[in-house]
Amino acid sequence: MKRVLVTGAAGRIGRAVVDALRVRRTAVTALVLPGTADALPADRVVEGSTCDADTVRAALAEVDGVIHLAARPAPNRGTPYEVFGENTLGTFTVLEEAGRAGVRNAVVASSLAANGLPFAAGPLSPAYVPLDMAVPTQAEDAYALSKLADEQTAAMMARRHGMTTVALRFPFVGGFTERLRDHAEKVGADPSIGAVDLWSYLETRDAARAAVLALRVRGGHHAFHVAAPRTLAPYPTVELLRRFHPATEIRTPLPGRTTPIDLTPARQLLGFTAEHEV
């Protein structure tokens, strides 16, 4: 691709995506909120909201691929109305305008939180593992619901515009020196901390690489998880599951620290396996 629009380019994953695209000599248009583009190495920066069609339309000039990352990243980042409303309207606006502009490939950041566990008011457990897209959601917060809606919006836009859309369910994402090692130490000392996301994670550079690889997918809509193949917790996965999710059915062997998430679609569709592990 010659030029990719990256929304939320000033964020954690966004900056890594911009770097990854520039290494591949792909021109980048960054759509960011006003005042957040500090030292962002995109060759074009557009400031404004993804909810504004005029702003998005201007940002899509000469673009042939979209990586949509902009969102309020947790249910406490605003009122429920702001979190759900802005996340879903932003995704609809970006994909609708991209489709109208003739963009053929769009990648959307979804979240493991779509299953409902990470931000639930009380402890929840998945019906079964490895966690895949068919596990029934238990969403009860605005952020989780917004990500479920984003996935359905992406699927609809694939039908509506004949574009390819890929929704990536990201787990806990961070850089080694930024927050990942600290989080790993906390999970190691108290594995209950990681139970809500099944002790999964993805290093920032791997998250960016998955997003860039997803631009190569051809045809239809696809949604799946991406994560490191081993957990953050220095304990056998089966023991953790039996302790913290005793009602969860374990459907396949999970030797050692195997992450209890189905990563097969990421390997098959993207050729993706995480390279940076704690």
GROMACS .gro file of C-alpha atoms in nm:
model
  278
    1MET     CA    1   0.000   0.000   0.000
    2LYS     CA    2   0.114   0.353  -0.074
    3ARG     CA    3  -0.058   0.541   0.210
    4VAL     CA    4  -0.234   0.423   0.524
    5LEU     CA    5  -0.457   0.626   0.752
    6VAL     CA    6  -0.390   0.550   1.120
    7THR     CA    7  -0.650   0.684   1.358
    8GLY     CA    8  -0.550   0.718   1.722
    9ALA     CA    9  -0.193   0.739   1.594
   10ALA     CA   10  -0.073   0.921   1.906
   11GLY     CA   11  -0.170   0.631   2.131
   12ARG     CA   12   0.028   0.333   2.259
   13ILE     CA   13  -0.040   0.101   1.965
   14GLY     CA   14  -0.082   0.388   1.721
   15ARG     CA   15   0.273   0.517   1.756
   16ALA     CA   16   0.409   0.166   1.711
   17VAL     CA   17   0.195   0.121   1.399
   18VAL     CA   18   0.327   0.445   1.252
   19ASP     CA   19   0.683   0.326   1.315
   20ALA     CA   20   0.610  -0.015   1.160
   21LEU     CA   21   0.461   0.140   0.847
   22ARG     CA   22   0.748   0.381   0.803
   23VAL     CA   23   0.998   0.093   0.824
   24ARG     CA   24   0.803  -0.060   0.535
   25ARG     CA   25   0.830   0.273   0.348
   26THR     CA   26   0.455   0.323   0.358
   27ALA     CA   27   0.332   0.682   0.379
   28VAL     CA   28   0.123   0.753   0.688
   29THR     CA   29  -0.160   0.994   0.750
   30ALA     CA   30  -0.221   1.024   1.124
   31LEU     CA   31  -0.562   1.128   1.253
   32VAL     CA   32  -0.523   1.244   1.613
   33LEU     CA   33  -0.700   1.457   1.868
   34PRO     CA   34  -0.577   1.820   1.880
   35GLY     CA   35  -0.253   1.863   2.070
   36THR     CA   36  -0.156   1.494   2.087
   37ALA     CA   37   0.077   1.457   1.787
   38ASP     CA   38   0.398   1.538   1.976
   39ALA     CA   39   0.700   1.402   1.782
   40LEU     CA   40   0.478   1.171   1.578
   41PRO     CA   41   0.678   1.064   1.269
   42ALA     CA   42   0.383   1.060   1.028
   43ASP     CA   43   0.437   1.256   0.706
   44ARG     CA   44   0.084   1.398   0.728
   45VAL     CA   45  -0.113   1.479   1.043
   46VAL     CA   46  -0.482   1.566   1.060
   47GLU     CA   47  -0.624   1.684   1.391
   48GLY     CA   48  -0.984   1.620   1.486
   49SER     CA   49  -1.238   1.359   1.587
   50THR     CA   50  -1.311   1.031   1.413
   51CYS     CA   51  -1.677   1.108   1.480
   52ASP     CA   52  -1.665   1.404   1.240
   53ALA     CA   53  -1.726   1.295   0.881
   54ASP     CA   54  -1.564   1.604   0.729
   55THR     CA   55  -1.244   1.551   0.927
   56VAL     CA   56  -1.232   1.181   0.838
   57ARG     CA   57  -1.301   1.258   0.472
   58ALA     CA   58  -1.009   1.501   0.462
   59ALA     CA   59  -0.780   1.250   0.634
   60LEU     CA   60  -0.863   0.983   0.374
   61ALA     CA   61  -0.713   1.179   0.083
   62GLU     CA   62  -0.492   0.945  -0.127
   63VAL     CA   63  -0.530   0.668   0.133
   64ASP     CA   64  -0.562   0.303   0.026
   65GLY     CA   65  -0.566   0.135   0.369
   66VAL     CA   66  -0.699   0.218   0.717
   67ILE     CA   67  -0.592   0.107   1.064
   68HIS     CA   68  -0.855   0.237   1.304
   69LEU     CA   69  -0.728   0.248   1.663
   70ALA     CA   70  -0.891   0.563   1.801
   71ALA     CA   71  -1.121   0.497   2.097
   72ARG     CA   72  -1.183   0.566   2.460
   73PRO     CA   73  -0.987   0.263   2.586
   74ALA     CA   74  -1.177   0.170   2.901
   75PRO     CA   75  -1.522   0.216   3.054
   76ASN     CA   76  -1.386   0.469   3.304
   77ARG     CA   77  -1.257   0.703   3.033
   78GLY     CA   78  -1.579   0.901   3.030
   79THR     CA   79  -1.946   0.846   3.098
   80PRO     CA   80  -2.102   0.528   2.958
   81TYR     CA   81  -2.271   0.746   2.696
   82GLU     CA   82  -1.938   0.899   2.590
   83VAL     CA   83  -1.751   0.567   2.584
   84PHE     CA   84  -2.012   0.374   2.388
   85GLY     CA   85  -2.129   0.666   2.177
   86GLU     CA   86  -1.790   0.797   2.065
   87ASN     CA   87  -1.633   0.455   2.012
   88THR     CA   88  -1.915   0.325   1.796
   89LEU     CA   89  -1.979   0.646   1.602
   90GLY     CA   90  -1.607   0.686   1.537
   91THR     CA   91  -1.580   0.335   1.396
   92PHE     CA   92  -1.892   0.378   1.183
   93THR     CA   93  -1.773   0.712   1.047
   94VAL     CA   94  -1.421   0.597   0.962
   95LEU     CA   95  -1.535   0.280   0.787
   96GLU     CA   96  -1.828   0.444   0.607
   97GLU     CA   97  -1.609   0.724   0.472
   98ALA     CA   98  -1.332   0.476   0.386
   99GLY     CA   99  -1.578   0.263   0.193
  100ARG     CA  100  -1.713   0.563   0.007
  101ALA     CA  101  -1.356   0.667  -0.078
  102GLY     CA  102  -1.287   0.329  -0.234
  103VAL     CA  103  -1.052   0.200   0.038
  104ARG     CA  104  -1.030  -0.179   0.004
  105ASN     CA  105  -0.874  -0.277   0.338
  106ALA     CA  106  -0.951  -0.163   0.691
  107VAL     CA  107  -0.829  -0.296   1.025
  108VAL     CA  108  -1.018  -0.218   1.346
  109ALA     CA  109  -0.891  -0.248   1.701
  110SER     CA  110  -1.127  -0.461   1.904
  111SER     CA  111  -1.048  -0.597   2.249
  112LEU     CA  112  -1.044  -0.914   2.453
  113ALA     CA  113  -1.267  -0.709   2.682
  114ALA     CA  114  -1.552  -0.777   2.437
  115ASN     CA  115  -1.603  -1.105   2.624
  116GLY     CA  116  -1.703  -0.900   2.929
  117LEU     CA  117  -1.450  -1.025   3.186
  118PRO     CA  118  -1.194  -0.743   3.226
  119PHE     CA  119  -1.428  -0.464   3.339
  120ALA     CA  120  -1.712  -0.663   3.497
  121ALA     CA  121  -1.840  -0.552   3.835
  122GLY     CA  122  -1.778  -0.900   3.977
  123PRO     CA  123  -1.571  -1.204   3.882
  124LEU     CA  124  -1.677  -1.384   3.566
  125SER     CA  125  -1.544  -1.690   3.387
  126PRO     CA  126  -1.560  -1.787   3.019
  127ALA     CA  127  -1.773  -2.087   2.924
  128TYR     CA  128  -1.469  -2.263   2.784
  129VAL     CA  129  -1.110  -2.224   2.674
  130PRO     CA  130  -0.921  -2.181   2.452
  131LEU     CA  131  -1.117  -1.858   2.421
  132ASP     CA  132  -1.240  -1.803   2.067
  133MET     CA  133  -1.494  -1.581   1.894
  134ALA     CA  134  -1.777  -1.824   1.963
  135VAL     CA  135  -1.751  -1.803   2.342
  136PRO     CA  136  -2.068  -1.622   2.458
  137THR     CA  137  -2.001  -1.268   2.567
  138GLN     CA  138  -2.089  -1.157   2.919
  139ALA     CA  139  -2.048  -0.787   2.844
  140GLU     CA  140  -2.195  -0.557   3.106
  141ASP     CA  141  -1.999  -0.235   3.052
  142ALA     CA  142  -2.008   0.033   2.783
  143TYR     CA  143  -1.656  -0.035   2.657
  144ALA     CA  144  -1.710  -0.408   2.604
  145LEU     CA  145  -2.039  -0.339   2.428
  146SER     CA  146  -1.875  -0.076   2.207
  147LYS     CA  147  -1.617  -0.329   2.090
  148LEU     CA  148  -1.885  -0.586   2.010
  149ALA     CA  149  -2.066  -0.317   1.812
  150ASP     CA  150  -1.743  -0.221   1.633
  151GLU     CA  151  -1.696  -0.580   1.518
  152GLN     CA  152  -2.048  -0.588   1.379
  153THR     CA  153  -1.999  -0.250   1.215
  154ALA     CA  154  -1.686  -0.379   1.043
  155ALA     CA  155  -1.874  -0.687   0.923
  156MET     CA  156  -2.155  -0.470   0.787
  157MET     CA  157  -1.912  -0.238   0.608
  158ALA     CA  158  -1.751  -0.536   0.437
  159ARG     CA  159  -2.093  -0.626   0.297
  160ARG     CA  160  -2.195  -0.267   0.228
  161HIS     CA  161  -1.882  -0.155   0.043
  162GLY     CA  162  -1.720  -0.482  -0.067
  163MET     CA  163  -1.413  -0.397   0.137
  164THR     CA  164  -1.206  -0.632   0.352
  165THR     CA  165  -1.232  -0.565   0.725
  166VAL     CA  166  -1.034  -0.726   1.006
  167ALA     CA  167  -1.114  -0.676   1.375
  168LEU     CA  168  -0.829  -0.769   1.609
  169ARG     CA  169  -0.914  -0.851   1.970
  170PHE     CA  170  -0.614  -0.717   2.158
  171PRO     CA  171  -0.535  -0.828   2.517
  172PHE     CA  172  -0.330  -0.621   2.764
  173VAL     CA  173  -0.078  -0.434   2.545
  174GLY     CA  174   0.239  -0.261   2.657
  175GLY     CA  175   0.607  -0.209   2.596
  176PHE     CA  176   0.873  -0.378   2.806
  177THR     CA  177   1.010  -0.054   2.950
  178GLU     CA  178   0.674   0.121   2.958
  179ARG     CA  179   0.442  -0.105   3.162
  180LEU     CA  180   0.465  -0.468   3.057
  181ARG     CA  181   0.742  -0.584   3.292
  182ASP     CA  182   0.581  -0.407   3.588
  183HIS     CA  183   0.249  -0.572   3.508
  184ALA     CA  184   0.418  -0.911   3.474
  185GLU     CA  185   0.577  -0.872   3.818
  186LYS     CA  186   0.240  -0.786   3.973
  187VAL     CA  187   0.072  -1.084   3.805
  188GLY     CA  188   0.355  -1.311   3.917
  189ALA     CA  189   0.310  -1.199   4.277
  190ASP     CA  190  -0.069  -1.214   4.263
  191PRO     CA  191  -0.206  -1.413   3.966
  192SER     CA  192  -0.561  -1.310   4.052
  193ILE     CA  193  -0.475  -0.977   3.887
  194GLY     CA  194  -0.444  -1.145   3.550
  195ALA     CA  195  -0.747  -1.373   3.577
  196VAL     CA  196  -0.981  -1.127   3.405
  197ASP     CA  197  -0.781  -1.138   3.083
  198LEU     CA  198  -0.667  -1.501   3.119
  199TRP     CA  199  -0.311  -1.382   3.193
  200SER     CA  200  -0.271  -1.284   2.826
  201TYR     CA  201  -0.075  -0.994   2.683
  202LEU     CA  202   0.091  -0.860   2.368
  203GLU     CA  203   0.402  -0.647   2.341
  204THR     CA  204   0.339  -0.317   2.163
  205ARG     CA  205   0.557  -0.394   1.861
  206ASP     CA  206   0.378  -0.724   1.809
  207ALA     CA  207   0.042  -0.550   1.830
  208ALA     CA  208   0.155  -0.307   1.562
  209ARG     CA  209   0.289  -0.586   1.341
  210ALA     CA  210  -0.040  -0.775   1.364
  211ALA     CA  211  -0.232  -0.463   1.258
  212VAL     CA  212  -0.005  -0.401   0.961
  213LEU     CA  213  -0.018  -0.766   0.852
  214ALA     CA  214  -0.398  -0.753   0.869
  215LEU     CA  215  -0.399  -0.501   0.585
  216ARG     CA  216  -0.294  -0.787   0.355
  217VAL     CA  217  -0.604  -0.999   0.417
  218ARG     CA  218  -0.829  -1.022   0.113
  219GLY     CA  219  -1.204  -1.067   0.109
  220GLY     CA  220  -1.488  -1.035   0.358
  221HIS     CA  221  -1.482  -0.970   0.729
  222HIS     CA  222  -1.261  -1.144   0.984
  223ALA     CA  223  -1.245  -1.111   1.365
  224PHE     CA  224  -1.007  -1.297   1.594
  225HIS     CA  225  -0.772  -1.271   1.891
  226VAL     CA  226  -0.404  -1.182   1.889
  227ALA     CA  227  -0.182  -1.247   2.191
  228ALA     CA  228   0.154  -1.383   2.296
  229PRO     CA  229   0.157  -1.766   2.292
  230ARG     CA  230   0.252  -1.791   2.660
  231THR     CA  231   0.097  -1.615   2.957
  232LEU     CA  232   0.246  -1.348   3.181
  233ALA     CA  233   0.202  -1.569   3.486
  234PRO     CA  234   0.495  -1.794   3.589
  235TYR     CA  235   0.257  -2.082   3.668
  236PRO     CA  236   0.101  -2.363   3.463
  237THR     CA  237  -0.206  -2.238   3.282
  238VAL     CA  238  -0.423  -2.535   3.378
  239GLU     CA  239  -0.349  -2.478   3.747
  240LEU     CA  240  -0.445  -2.111   3.713
  241LEU     CA  241  -0.768  -2.198   3.536
  242ARG     CA  242  -0.865  -2.456   3.799
  243ARG     CA  243  -0.795  -2.204   4.073
  244PHE     CA  244  -0.955  -1.891   3.930
  245HIS     CA  245  -1.200  -2.025   3.670
  246PRO     CA  246  -1.302  -2.366   3.807
  247ALA     CA  247  -1.628  -2.378   3.610
  248THR     CA  248  -1.458  -2.313   3.275
  249GLU     CA  249  -1.439  -2.613   3.044
  250ILE     CA  250  -1.085  -2.684   2.918
  251ARG     CA  251  -1.138  -2.821   2.569
  252THR     CA  252  -0.782  -2.877   2.450
  253PRO     CA  253  -0.448  -2.946   2.622
  254LEU     CA  254  -0.275  -2.633   2.751
  255PRO     CA  255   0.079  -2.740   2.836
  256GLY     CA  256   0.298  -2.521   3.051
  257ARG     CA  257   0.218  -2.151   3.025
  258THR     CA  258   0.016  -2.179   2.704
  259THR     CA  259  -0.218  -1.881   2.667
  260PRO     CA  260  -0.575  -2.014   2.686
  261ILE     CA  261  -0.682  -1.825   2.375
  262ASP     CA  262  -0.729  -1.962   2.024
  263LEU     CA  263  -0.451  -1.802   1.820
  264THR     CA  264  -0.498  -2.025   1.515
  265PRO     CA  265  -0.679  -1.764   1.299
  266ALA     CA  266  -0.396  -1.514   1.351
  267ARG     CA  267  -0.142  -1.774   1.240
  268GLN     CA  268  -0.346  -1.889   0.944
  269LEU     CA  269  -0.469  -1.553   0.814
  270LEU     CA  270  -0.176  -1.330   0.904
  271GLY     CA  271   0.114  -1.570   0.950
  272PHE     CA  272   0.139  -1.398   1.288
  273THR     CA  273   0.311  -1.528   1.600
  274ALA     CA  274   0.428  -1.285   1.864
  275GLU     CA  275   0.804  -1.230   1.866
  276HIS     CA  276   0.848  -1.039   2.192
  277GLU     CA  277   0.776  -1.230   2.512
  278VAL     CA  278   0.827  -1.152   2.878
   0.00000   0.00000   0.00000
